[in-house]
Amino acid sequence: MSLGEQWRSARPKVAGLHLDSAACSRQSFAVIDATARHARHEAEVGGYVAAEAAAPVLEAGRAAVAALTGLPADHVVFTTGANHALDLLLSSWPGERSVACLPGEYGPNLAIMAANGFDVRPLPADDHGRLDVEAAARLLGAGPPAVVHLTALASHRGLMQPLAALANVCRDLGIPLVVDAAQALGHLDCAVRPTAIYSSSRKWLAGPRGVGVLAIDPDLAQRLCPRLPPPEWNLPLSVIERLQHGEANVAARVGFSIAVGEHLAAGAEQMRTRLAEVGRWTREASSDIPGWRVVEPLDEPTAITTLVPTDGADPQKVRAWLIAERGVVTTYAEIQRAPFELTVPVLRASPHVDTTREDLAQFAEALTAATAEV
Ligand SMILES: *Cc1c(COP(=O)(O)O)cnc(C)c1O
């Protein structure tokens, strides 16, 4: 069985076409069952006893995240999502609060930076929005911010950012690098051992909703000052324990741990190769649809494709028509996702490894029909 067939047979049959993995992938039977089993176990033995029993599974989940990021497993913290992870990190940030990031930075991340009192300055990018590494090295060397933040793969555009090159630049200059891997983990190579990296469960790793992770370099972790509980209480808790503090959906964390394990078992590199391939197929299938322009270069090694309307089509209405009339799920990406880069809303197609060329031909036909209808 091919990787795609394996992935498809491991999950419930899809109703229609699912081209929405950048929003939320389809979970496997194993993930759904593990999550449900944990909930049942909570009812049998009590939620806190069940959580103790789940510790080894969660440990394996942290180890899998460690393998994908290059950071130590005992410095991986579960969160409720990527935004929560960034807020947790920035609200604990020691010292000066200034951050450099791309003009195309994710809108909600910019809001979290602002809410935590960070002064934001731009990193240099080319016309597509891709980081210019050499110009960035010069800029950062001349006036280093307290932290560099890179969204390794954006939500609104399927461009692979030069993560490894920027990690080297930041390491040489001694500037902490924080990476948003909400779209990149399980999709691109993120094992560059950045200072901190965070992600969501439900996107390319196909875990449950409502879970995320934050992995932190031990040297930074030592210096962080989590807001809760108040540091002056001097409670005997490590920084990691304090970051973990709070109520959690343990069943969802169990499901996520199983999902990352399945990803590694399938082969992280094979997954990356296959996602790049379905991305190219998507762009090939979409390149000649009247009324739309594909934003990404054909061979961009990601499975995110965005389409800009060239003749007045409304991506929000088109998305709704595709779901209602053809069972085809895509994303309407509004300007707020990248308020300083997107000038018009786009339609996003994000297939996972089980998508075939026939599926994408069907998508192109459906989109052509939708464009004529709405
Ligand atoms: C989805 C997304 C987020 C937010 O993730 P949540 O888990 O919903 O908080 C952050 N950054 C990027 C690039 C995303 O695509």
XYZ file of C-alpha atoms and ligand atoms in Angstrom:
389
model
C 0.000 0.000 0.000
C 1.247 3.497 -0.795
C 1.615 6.114 1.947
C -1.545 7.824 0.702
C -3.584 4.603 0.694
C -2.313 3.743 4.162
C -3.265 7.176 5.465
C -6.694 6.973 3.866
C -7.486 3.468 5.132
C -6.468 4.442 8.685
C -9.355 6.930 9.019
C -13.132 7.174 8.520
C -14.318 7.473 4.945
C -14.393 11.086 3.841
C -17.687 12.707 2.860
C -16.730 14.423 -0.401
C -13.272 15.975 -0.819
C -11.254 17.220 2.140
C -8.841 19.942 0.980
C -8.643 21.636 4.367
C -5.750 20.077 6.287
C -4.197 23.485 6.974
C -7.317 24.190 9.046
C -7.986 20.745 10.486
C -6.915 17.334 9.198
C -8.922 14.144 9.468
C -8.057 12.088 12.564
C -7.254 8.389 12.357
C -9.280 5.592 13.975
C -6.380 5.010 16.401
C -6.399 8.646 17.511
C -10.186 8.791 17.871
C -10.213 5.483 19.788
C -7.380 6.468 22.147
C -9.115 9.755 22.943
C -12.440 8.032 23.607
C -10.767 5.263 25.641
C -9.129 7.813 27.894
C -12.486 9.528 28.509
C -13.991 6.139 29.376
C -11.108 5.399 31.730
C -11.720 8.726 33.482
C -15.288 7.574 34.203
C -14.024 4.229 35.496
C -11.162 5.225 37.798
C -11.439 9.025 38.119
C -9.964 11.773 35.973
C -6.806 12.251 38.046
C -6.043 8.548 38.356
C -6.606 8.139 34.606
C -4.204 11.043 33.970
C -1.479 9.215 35.930
C -2.095 6.087 33.880
C -1.752 8.130 30.683
C 1.639 9.569 31.689
C 3.705 7.154 29.528
C 1.625 7.960 26.418
C 2.051 11.691 27.007
C 5.768 11.109 27.575
C 5.938 9.388 24.169
C 4.086 12.337 22.636
C 6.652 14.759 24.055
C 9.475 12.553 22.796
C 7.945 12.562 19.300
C 7.718 16.372 19.336
C 11.325 16.458 20.523
C 12.339 14.312 17.533
C 10.595 16.727 15.159
C 12.077 19.910 16.684
C 15.508 18.996 18.045
C 14.581 20.229 21.543
C 14.543 18.001 24.653
C 11.379 16.022 25.475
C 11.323 17.232 29.083
C 11.056 20.801 27.751
C 7.937 20.148 25.666
C 4.797 21.658 27.214
C 1.258 20.835 26.105
C -0.983 23.845 25.452
C -4.471 24.341 24.043
C -3.104 25.443 20.678
C -0.456 27.491 18.887
C -1.799 30.901 19.923
C -1.915 29.805 23.556
C 1.689 28.587 23.283
C 2.899 31.944 21.945
C 0.982 33.859 24.617
C 2.412 31.593 27.324
C 5.935 32.180 26.032
C 5.706 35.938 25.470
C 3.885 36.613 28.751
C 6.828 34.874 30.478
C 9.506 36.692 28.487
C 12.381 38.089 30.583
C 13.893 41.507 29.829
C 13.436 43.726 26.794
C 10.344 43.137 24.668
C 11.116 43.708 20.987
C 10.584 41.238 18.164
C 11.496 41.095 14.486
C 9.189 39.170 12.144
C 8.132 39.116 8.497
C 5.617 41.631 7.101
C 3.412 38.602 6.323
C 3.273 37.558 9.988
C 0.065 35.812 11.109
C -2.430 38.423 12.366
C -3.350 36.699 15.647
C 0.390 36.360 16.452
C 0.845 40.108 15.947
C -2.086 40.666 18.322
C -0.440 38.445 20.969
C 2.877 40.273 20.538
C 1.112 43.612 21.006
C -0.903 42.396 24.008
C 2.361 41.374 25.692
C 3.958 44.766 25.074
C 6.323 43.682 22.296
C 7.624 46.311 19.928
C 7.404 44.743 16.428
C 9.847 45.479 13.599
C 9.913 43.964 10.100
C 12.342 41.432 8.658
C 13.246 41.896 4.963
C 11.298 39.819 2.420
C 11.160 39.447 -1.365
C 8.090 40.198 -3.501
C 6.501 36.838 -2.649
C 6.941 37.404 1.093
C 9.875 35.028 1.470
C 12.553 36.009 3.993
C 15.730 37.508 2.496
C 18.259 35.732 4.724
C 21.319 37.806 3.830
C 19.526 41.104 4.287
C 18.079 39.785 7.546
C 21.549 38.831 8.810
C 22.798 42.358 8.122
C 19.768 44.005 9.727
C 19.815 41.789 12.821
C 23.568 42.222 13.211
C 23.282 46.012 13.052
C 20.454 46.262 15.585
C 19.494 43.034 17.333
C 15.923 42.760 18.669
C 15.292 40.781 21.875
C 13.808 37.969 19.779
C 13.317 36.914 16.159
C 9.991 35.262 15.343
C 9.469 33.233 12.164
C 6.281 31.578 10.973
C 8.020 28.804 9.050
C 4.964 28.214 6.858
C 2.076 30.668 6.818
C -1.635 30.078 6.973
C -2.443 32.436 4.104
C 0.350 31.463 1.668
C 2.110 28.150 1.037
C 5.682 29.472 0.956
C 8.386 27.512 2.725
C 10.456 30.026 4.689
C 14.232 29.431 5.009
C 13.994 28.232 8.604
C 17.332 26.408 8.831
C 19.243 29.364 7.346
C 17.609 31.832 9.740
C 18.303 29.488 12.674
C 22.008 29.603 11.766
C 21.986 33.400 11.477
C 20.289 33.771 14.874
C 22.640 31.258 16.504
C 25.694 33.128 15.150
C 24.342 36.451 16.396
C 23.169 35.063 19.744
C 19.547 36.181 19.180
C 16.764 33.847 20.363
C 14.655 32.439 17.505
C 11.009 31.576 18.187
C 9.244 29.540 15.490
C 5.539 29.292 14.727
C 5.256 25.762 13.339
C 1.439 25.563 13.372
C 1.570 24.814 9.621
C 5.155 23.555 9.474
C 5.292 20.744 12.048
C 4.645 17.444 10.295
C 4.944 19.242 6.947
C 8.456 20.734 6.694
C 11.713 19.896 8.449
C 11.605 21.736 11.787
C 14.404 19.855 13.578
C 16.672 22.916 13.661
C 16.735 23.253 17.452
C 15.413 26.828 17.604
C 15.189 28.621 20.962
C 11.494 27.856 21.091
C 8.960 26.372 18.696
C 5.235 25.821 18.943
C 2.446 24.196 16.971
C -1.141 22.950 16.856
C -2.297 19.343 16.978
C -5.170 19.472 14.501
C -3.387 20.647 11.343
C -0.838 18.516 9.469
C -0.251 16.108 12.355
C -3.959 15.202 12.322
C -4.480 15.172 16.082
C -7.583 16.332 17.961
C -8.654 19.953 18.189
C -7.879 22.025 21.293
C -4.276 20.860 21.774
C -0.917 22.393 20.956
C 2.697 22.196 22.063
C 5.479 24.554 23.039
C 9.077 23.295 23.074
C 11.712 25.453 24.744
C 15.479 25.388 24.864
C 16.558 24.660 28.482
C 18.727 27.814 28.684
C 15.766 30.020 27.779
C 13.395 28.020 30.027
C 15.616 28.802 33.019
C 15.261 32.531 32.378
C 11.492 32.612 31.716
C 9.205 34.171 34.335
C 5.734 32.586 34.011
C 3.029 34.880 35.372
C 1.248 32.088 37.250
C 1.581 31.297 40.053
C 3.152 34.625 41.120
C 6.944 34.164 41.153
C 7.289 35.931 44.549
C 5.376 33.081 46.202
C 8.508 31.004 45.637
C 6.585 27.772 45.240
C 8.769 24.718 44.647
C 7.839 24.405 40.957
C 10.102 24.298 37.894
C 9.479 26.702 35.009
C 8.128 23.816 32.947
C 5.726 22.828 35.739
C 4.548 26.407 36.011
C 3.980 26.659 32.267
C 1.950 23.401 32.422
C -0.138 24.773 35.291
C -3.902 24.593 34.730
C -6.786 22.406 33.648
C -6.337 20.307 30.529
C -8.222 17.991 28.215
C -5.991 14.988 28.896
C -7.928 12.801 26.448
C -7.089 15.229 23.642
C -3.412 15.235 24.659
C -3.453 11.439 24.537
C -4.952 11.584 21.034
C -2.337 14.095 19.918
C 0.455 11.911 21.299
C -0.852 8.978 19.262
C -1.110 11.182 16.154
C 2.528 12.365 16.366
C 3.579 8.761 16.909
C 1.686 7.713 13.784
C 3.365 10.526 11.847
C 6.842 9.332 12.860
C 5.921 5.712 12.154
C 4.802 6.665 8.616
C 8.158 8.417 8.155
C 8.498 12.175 8.597
C 10.580 12.490 5.442
C 8.173 10.392 3.363
C 5.311 12.578 4.607
C 7.175 15.744 3.602
C 7.949 14.386 0.135
C 4.375 13.317 -0.444
C 2.916 16.616 0.818
C 5.182 18.505 -1.584
C 3.937 16.269 -4.397
C 0.225 16.807 -3.672
C 0.954 20.543 -3.433
C 2.428 20.525 -6.939
C -0.534 18.512 -8.250
C -2.919 21.037 -6.692
C -1.167 23.929 -8.432
C -1.053 22.059 -11.744
C -4.776 21.282 -11.511
C -5.640 24.880 -10.547
C -3.397 26.849 -12.867
C -5.865 27.235 -15.737
C -9.125 27.883 -13.906
C -10.682 31.059 -15.344
C -11.008 33.805 -12.744
C -8.235 32.605 -10.421
C -4.467 32.951 -10.099
C -2.283 30.540 -8.108
C -0.015 32.460 -5.731
C 2.707 29.865 -4.997
C 5.439 28.795 -7.416
C 4.466 25.422 -8.955
C 7.273 23.496 -7.231
C 7.033 25.080 -3.796
C 7.535 22.056 -1.479
C 4.334 22.524 0.544
C 0.759 21.228 0.335
C -0.774 24.700 0.734
C -2.076 26.370 -2.410
C -3.845 29.712 -2.414
C -5.915 31.201 -5.206
C -6.525 34.908 -5.741
C -9.674 35.921 -7.611
C -8.804 37.837 -10.800
C -12.337 38.519 -12.006
C -14.351 39.459 -8.959
C -15.150 36.022 -7.461
C -15.808 36.082 -3.708
C -13.730 33.329 -1.998
C -16.125 33.195 0.965
C -19.148 32.523 -1.261
C -17.190 30.110 -3.447
C -16.082 28.125 -0.380
C -19.696 27.892 0.848
C -20.937 26.795 -2.604
C -18.233 24.109 -2.861
C -19.304 22.612 0.479
C -23.046 22.863 -0.112
C -23.107 21.698 -3.731
C -20.115 19.374 -4.063
C -18.961 18.379 -0.561
C -15.562 19.957 -1.276
C -14.000 21.530 1.828
C -11.512 24.375 1.322
C -10.692 27.510 3.334
C -11.681 31.108 2.915
C -8.645 33.056 4.169
C -9.570 36.613 5.093
C -7.206 39.603 5.147
C -6.892 39.548 8.968
C -4.743 36.419 8.714
C -1.870 38.515 7.406
C -3.035 42.118 7.734
C 0.236 43.590 6.431
C 0.594 41.287 3.431
C -2.781 40.077 2.120
C -4.620 42.696 0.095
C -7.597 40.542 -0.902
C -9.103 37.379 0.633
C -7.949 34.104 -0.942
C -9.270 30.580 -1.355
C -6.956 27.924 0.126
C -6.720 24.264 -0.876
C -4.693 22.096 1.487
C -4.853 18.375 0.663
C -3.203 15.704 2.798
C -1.171 12.731 1.568
C -4.232 10.653 0.618
C -5.329 13.106 -2.085
C -5.067 11.815 -5.656
C -4.696 13.546 -8.998
C -8.303 12.493 -9.748
C -9.459 14.265 -6.571
C -7.694 17.416 -7.733
C -9.205 17.216 -11.213
C -12.591 16.977 -9.478
C -11.678 20.040 -7.379
C -10.743 22.018 -10.506
C -14.020 21.086 -12.171
C -15.999 22.024 -9.031
C -14.199 25.339 -8.672
C -14.853 26.181 -12.308
C -18.567 25.468 -11.758
C -18.619 27.454 -8.503
C -17.001 30.468 -10.155
C -19.689 30.498 -12.842
C -22.518 30.081 -10.274
C -21.803 32.530 -7.454
C -3.591 27.950 12.840
C -2.404 28.814 13.028
C -2.106 29.358 14.275
C -3.029 29.257 15.457
O -3.136 27.948 15.912
P -4.196 27.593 17.072
O -3.829 26.192 17.434
O -5.536 27.751 16.451
O -3.984 28.556 18.174
C -0.937 30.073 14.414
N -0.100 30.262 13.373
C -0.354 29.770 12.154
C 0.617 29.987 11.052
C -1.518 29.024 11.934
O -1.778 28.541 10.730
